Amino acid sequence: MTIKIAVLPGDGIGTEIVAEAIKVLEFLNADMALDLVFESGLIGGAAYDAYGTPFPQQTLALTKDADAILLGAVGGYKWESLDISVRPEKGLLGLRSELQLFANLRPAILYPQLADASSLKPEIVSGLDMMIVRELTGGIYFGQPRGVRLLENGEKQGYNTLVYSESEIRRIAHCAFQIAQKRNRRLCSVDKANVLECTELWRQVVTEIGKQYPDVELSHMYVDNAAMQLVRAPKQFDVIVTTNMFGDILSDTAAMLTGSIGMLPSASLDANNKGMYEPIHGSAPDIAGKGIANPLATILSAAMMLRYTFNRSDAAERIEKAVNDALDANIRTADIYSDGMQKVGTAQMGDAVVSGLKWVSAAKEVG
Ligand code: NAD
């Protein structure tokens, strides 16, 4: 059966990095008979320029019809003065809510070859490989009532509401347990159950769901401790599951532990594991068009797509190994370059990953 991938390069370096991920996917498509078909659409500033909206109907239809979405990045100087309702970022938010992508997966991986890029000591962080599963469509960012009101004494008061229903907690918990099953089978649920009733319920529901996954070791941690542990001993974690706001903060902390924004992929999944896959970085307008952006975060996002939406861990592992081999061969884009390495551009890095894949294919044939 054919698998449809909607390709949305977006703005800035988006077109350059997505082209490299497609190169990698096309090679595997032929080599492993994956039956992938690609169809491109516009989002963000590019869509605004063509249709006057960052999220056109055509793009919505294309993404609804697809099995997965590969996205570059949106935004740039050109669109910064537009009204907020038509700014490029609105395209992304529209996509997330229209497709009900409630589970945000953010791996933080530090390749030993890049350990010097981290602000932590190499022995603490080298080889880090963890995953944060953040609830993306609920919690305090969406809870009602919200706003700023005028009190009787004339003072203004801001207020937001932290809400989670059992069903919202259950679905993100199932998702996180299933991800842990595909990794090292350890799940840490992060909450503030000692202070917030809403996350006391979170802890109860996650514990209840855990009974259905006896092969996964479940632990709980308060968010303040989790923040400390992430910078003290990050390698203790395999998978973390947490609320929207806690996940927002912890996933950026974890990303920065690796020190290389151009290396980190992400996924946002719906209840059927349909997903949108994208690098965590933005459209980098400062280097757009120069052919020097690092495409590895996008290439690794394509690997996540194969693993989480298409259940092809075999193909995902091939990509991840080819990326690792390119780093072992000292091939580096400018953002991860250090003395003695071979500096390459965006397309050459994509070619290096494809060469790694070809080499494995050829070795298999010989073997
Ligand atoms: P950014 O992530 O685009 O760039 C931050 C810095 O990292 C820049 O110096 C950039 O050159 C560098 N960088 C980023 N990706 C890189 C890569 N692959 N290779 C090499 N260097 C890379 O963040 P920003 O500058 O704050 O935002 C730029 C634009 O991107 C803004 O319009 C912002 O709204 C948008 N943005 C979009 C997304 C998204 O599409 N998901 C996320 C964040 C920011």
XYZ file of N, CA and C in Angstrom, residues 212-316:
315
model
N -1.081 -1.484 32.729
C -1.219 -2.180 31.437
C 0.132 -2.370 30.737
N 1.175 -1.779 31.311
C 2.507 -1.892 30.693
C 3.523 -2.410 31.727
N 3.340 -3.673 32.176
C 4.225 -4.180 33.236
C 5.687 -4.272 32.807
N 5.933 -4.239 31.495
C 7.331 -4.316 31.023
C 8.037 -2.967 31.081
N 7.294 -1.893 31.432
C 7.918 -0.565 31.524
C 8.019 -0.166 33.000
N 9.215 0.256 33.418
C 9.425 0.680 34.811
C 8.999 2.144 34.935
N 7.958 2.392 35.747
C 7.422 3.751 35.887
C 7.947 4.404 37.166
N 8.376 5.662 37.055
C 8.722 6.437 38.251
C 8.061 7.811 38.138
N 8.021 8.534 39.244
C 7.433 9.887 39.249
C 8.448 10.863 39.822
N 8.410 12.091 39.325
C 9.344 13.097 39.837
C 8.664 14.460 39.816
N 8.914 15.280 40.855
C 8.394 16.643 40.832
C 9.211 17.463 39.821
N 8.546 18.428 39.226
C 9.179 19.154 38.114
C 10.429 19.919 38.547
N 10.437 20.445 39.778
C 11.632 21.186 40.213
C 12.830 20.249 40.318
N 12.588 19.040 40.837
C 13.670 18.062 40.913
C 14.096 17.624 39.501
N 13.106 17.438 38.606
C 13.434 17.013 37.235
C 14.354 18.039 36.557
N 14.076 19.330 36.782
C 14.915 20.376 36.194
C 16.350 20.255 36.722
N 16.465 19.981 38.031
C 17.810 19.816 38.619
C 18.502 18.588 38.061
N 17.759 17.471 38.018
C 18.364 16.208 37.574
C 18.817 16.282 36.113
N 18.080 17.062 35.307
C 18.444 17.173 33.883
C 19.827 17.780 33.696
N 20.197 18.708 34.575
C 21.530 19.304 34.430
C 22.562 18.624 35.338
N 22.091 17.811 36.322
C 23.037 17.123 37.216
C 23.470 15.780 36.635
N 22.469 14.988 36.222
C 22.770 13.629 35.741
C 21.747 13.237 34.678
N 21.800 13.872 33.496
C 20.730 13.668 32.496
C 20.635 12.245 31.964
N 21.731 11.498 32.052
C 21.695 10.151 31.454
C 20.849 9.164 32.257
N 20.348 9.588 33.445
C 19.478 8.697 34.223
C 18.118 8.500 33.536
N 17.759 9.422 32.612
C 16.423 9.365 32.006
C 16.421 8.567 30.704
N 15.307 7.839 30.502
C 15.056 7.223 29.193
C 13.928 8.023 28.533
N 12.696 7.882 29.056
C 11.565 8.676 28.536
C 10.947 9.470 29.689
N 10.659 10.739 29.442
C 9.928 11.576 30.403
C 8.575 11.912 29.775
N 7.493 11.813 30.559
C 6.194 12.295 30.074
C 5.721 13.391 31.007
N 5.209 14.483 30.430
C 4.798 15.585 31.297
C 3.779 16.495 30.614
N 3.313 17.473 31.374
C 2.262 18.380 30.901
C 2.825 19.365 29.879
N 1.916 20.122 29.294
C 2.282 21.060 28.234
C 3.334 22.074 28.696
N 3.072 22.757 29.789
C 3.999 23.816 30.208
C 5.307 23.239 30.750
N 5.220 22.210 31.596
C 6.462 21.621 32.118
C 7.306 21.071 30.960
N 6.621 20.476 29.979
C 7.339 19.894 28.836
C 7.988 20.961 27.974
N 7.317 22.093 27.849
C 7.851 23.210 27.082
C 9.217 23.607 27.644
N 9.271 23.740 28.964
C 10.495 24.225 29.621
C 11.558 23.113 29.654
N 11.148 21.917 30.081
C 12.145 20.839 30.221
C 12.722 20.416 28.872
N 11.901 20.445 27.810
C 12.430 19.976 26.521
C 13.438 20.976 25.949
N 13.256 22.267 26.224
C 14.266 23.235 25.776
C 15.551 23.086 26.589
N 15.408 22.811 27.870
C 16.603 22.582 28.704
C 17.369 21.370 28.171
N 16.618 20.277 27.923
C 17.266 19.047 27.447
C 17.929 19.279 26.094
N 17.270 20.054 25.228
C 17.842 20.319 23.901
C 19.169 21.058 24.044
N 19.197 22.007 24.958
C 20.413 22.803 25.102
C 21.557 22.008 25.727
N 21.232 20.910 26.423
C 22.301 20.058 26.963
C 23.178 19.540 25.831
N 22.576 19.398 24.670
C 23.325 18.834 23.554
C 24.109 19.912 22.814
N 23.738 21.170 22.992
C 24.514 22.281 22.449
C 24.454 22.447 20.944
N 23.722 21.590 20.242
C 23.724 21.725 18.784
C 22.310 21.678 18.243
N 21.754 22.856 18.040
C 20.356 23.012 17.635
C 20.104 22.368 16.260
N 21.129 22.290 15.436
C 20.962 21.737 14.081
C 20.900 20.215 14.036
N 20.936 19.575 15.220
C 20.980 18.108 15.266
C 19.697 17.483 15.790
N 18.748 18.306 16.290
C 17.649 17.703 17.062
C 16.321 17.645 16.299
N 15.775 16.443 16.130
C 14.495 16.271 15.444
C 13.328 16.370 16.429
N 12.095 16.342 15.918
C 10.926 16.253 16.798
C 9.762 15.659 16.020
N 8.771 15.212 16.787
C 7.554 14.677 16.176
C 6.364 15.155 16.981
N 5.231 15.356 16.311
C 3.976 15.627 17.010
C 2.956 14.637 16.462
N 2.383 13.820 17.360
C 1.537 12.701 16.917
C 0.087 12.875 17.316
N -0.819 12.263 16.540
C -2.230 12.203 16.935
C -2.520 10.835 17.551
N -3.794 10.558 17.798
C -4.146 9.326 18.501
C -3.853 8.070 17.682
N -3.702 8.221 16.357
C -3.414 7.046 15.517
C -1.965 7.002 15.055
N -1.118 7.767 15.747
C 0.306 7.837 15.397
C 0.588 8.503 14.053
N -0.435 9.158 13.478
C -0.136 10.024 12.329
C 0.673 11.181 12.907
N 1.663 11.661 12.169
C 2.504 12.665 12.808
C 3.036 13.721 11.885
N 3.450 14.817 12.515
C 4.169 15.860 11.810
C 5.601 15.843 12.350
N 6.556 15.793 11.446
C 7.957 15.635 11.840
C 8.736 16.858 11.381
N 9.534 17.420 12.285
C 10.239 18.663 11.957
C 11.451 18.821 12.866
N 12.464 19.568 12.397
C 13.583 19.880 13.291
C 13.102 20.821 14.376
N 13.820 20.873 15.512
C 13.344 21.779 16.578
C 13.725 23.234 16.292
N 14.685 23.437 15.378
C 15.129 24.816 15.140
C 14.168 25.546 14.202
N 14.398 26.860 14.055
C 13.561 27.677 13.185
C 14.124 27.802 11.783
N 13.698 28.854 11.080
C 14.024 28.988 9.660
C 15.375 29.664 9.419
N 16.060 30.017 10.501
C 17.426 30.578 10.447
C 17.606 31.568 9.292
N 16.844 32.670 9.274
C 16.955 33.602 8.155
C 18.366 34.167 7.986
N 19.158 34.162 9.070
C 20.522 34.709 8.971
C 21.431 33.890 8.054
N 21.114 32.612 7.841
C 21.982 31.800 6.968
C 21.218 31.221 5.765
N 19.940 31.618 5.627
C 19.126 31.064 4.530
C 19.719 31.401 3.172
N 19.669 30.442 2.255
C 20.134 30.668 0.882
C 21.636 30.503 0.717
N 22.360 30.273 1.805
C 23.823 30.180 1.711
C 24.304 28.741 1.541
N 23.399 27.782 1.690
C 23.793 26.379 1.525
C 24.691 25.876 2.644
N 24.588 26.467 3.843
C 25.473 26.033 4.933
C 24.712 25.455 6.130
N 23.366 25.433 6.051
C 22.579 24.940 7.190
C 22.833 23.448 7.407
N 22.712 23.043 8.645
C 22.863 21.627 8.992
C 21.532 20.894 8.707
N 21.520 19.914 7.818
C 20.265 19.225 7.508
C 19.998 18.021 8.417
N 20.906 17.738 9.380
C 20.784 16.471 10.119
C 19.534 16.399 11.008
N 19.114 17.533 11.597
C 17.899 17.495 12.425
C 16.696 17.073 11.574
N 16.654 17.535 10.335
C 15.525 17.194 9.456
C 15.643 15.746 8.977
N 16.863 15.332 8.686
C 17.082 13.940 8.263
C 16.706 12.996 9.422
N 17.058 13.390 10.657
C 16.706 12.551 11.813
C 15.201 12.613 12.107
N 14.550 13.713 11.704
C 13.078 13.779 11.827
C 12.442 12.759 10.879
N 13.046 12.610 9.691
C 12.536 11.603 8.745
C 12.707 10.194 9.339
N 13.796 9.986 10.074
C 13.998 8.677 10.726
C 12.910 8.446 11.777
N 12.581 9.498 12.530
C 11.501 9.364 13.531
C 10.187 9.007 12.857
N 9.943 9.607 11.685
C 8.706 9.328 10.943
C 8.622 7.833 10.605
N 9.733 7.298 10.147
C 9.737 5.874 9.786
C 9.463 5.016 11.018
N 10.032 5.411 12.169
C 9.864 4.600 13.382
C 8.466 4.742 13.984
N 7.994 5.989 14.157
C 6.779 6.182 14.959
C 5.480 6.134 14.155
N 5.490 6.589 12.899
C 4.237 6.513 12.141
C 4.188 5.235 11.308
N 5.328 4.836 10.736
C 5.300 3.701 9.803
C 5.844 2.409 10.406
N 6.221 2.460 11.715
C 6.697 1.251 12.386
C 7.860 0.581 11.680
N 8.724 1.380 11.047
C 9.881 0.815 10.342
C 11.160 1.208 11.073
N 11.322 0.634 12.281
C 12.534 0.921 13.060
C 13.777 0.501 12.303
N 13.643 -0.553 11.445
C 14.810 -1.008 10.674
C 15.325 0.114 9.766
N 14.394 0.796 9.082
C 14.799 1.885 8.185
C 15.300 3.085 8.998
N 14.628 3.371 10.127
C 15.054 4.499 10.980
C 16.475 4.271 11.470
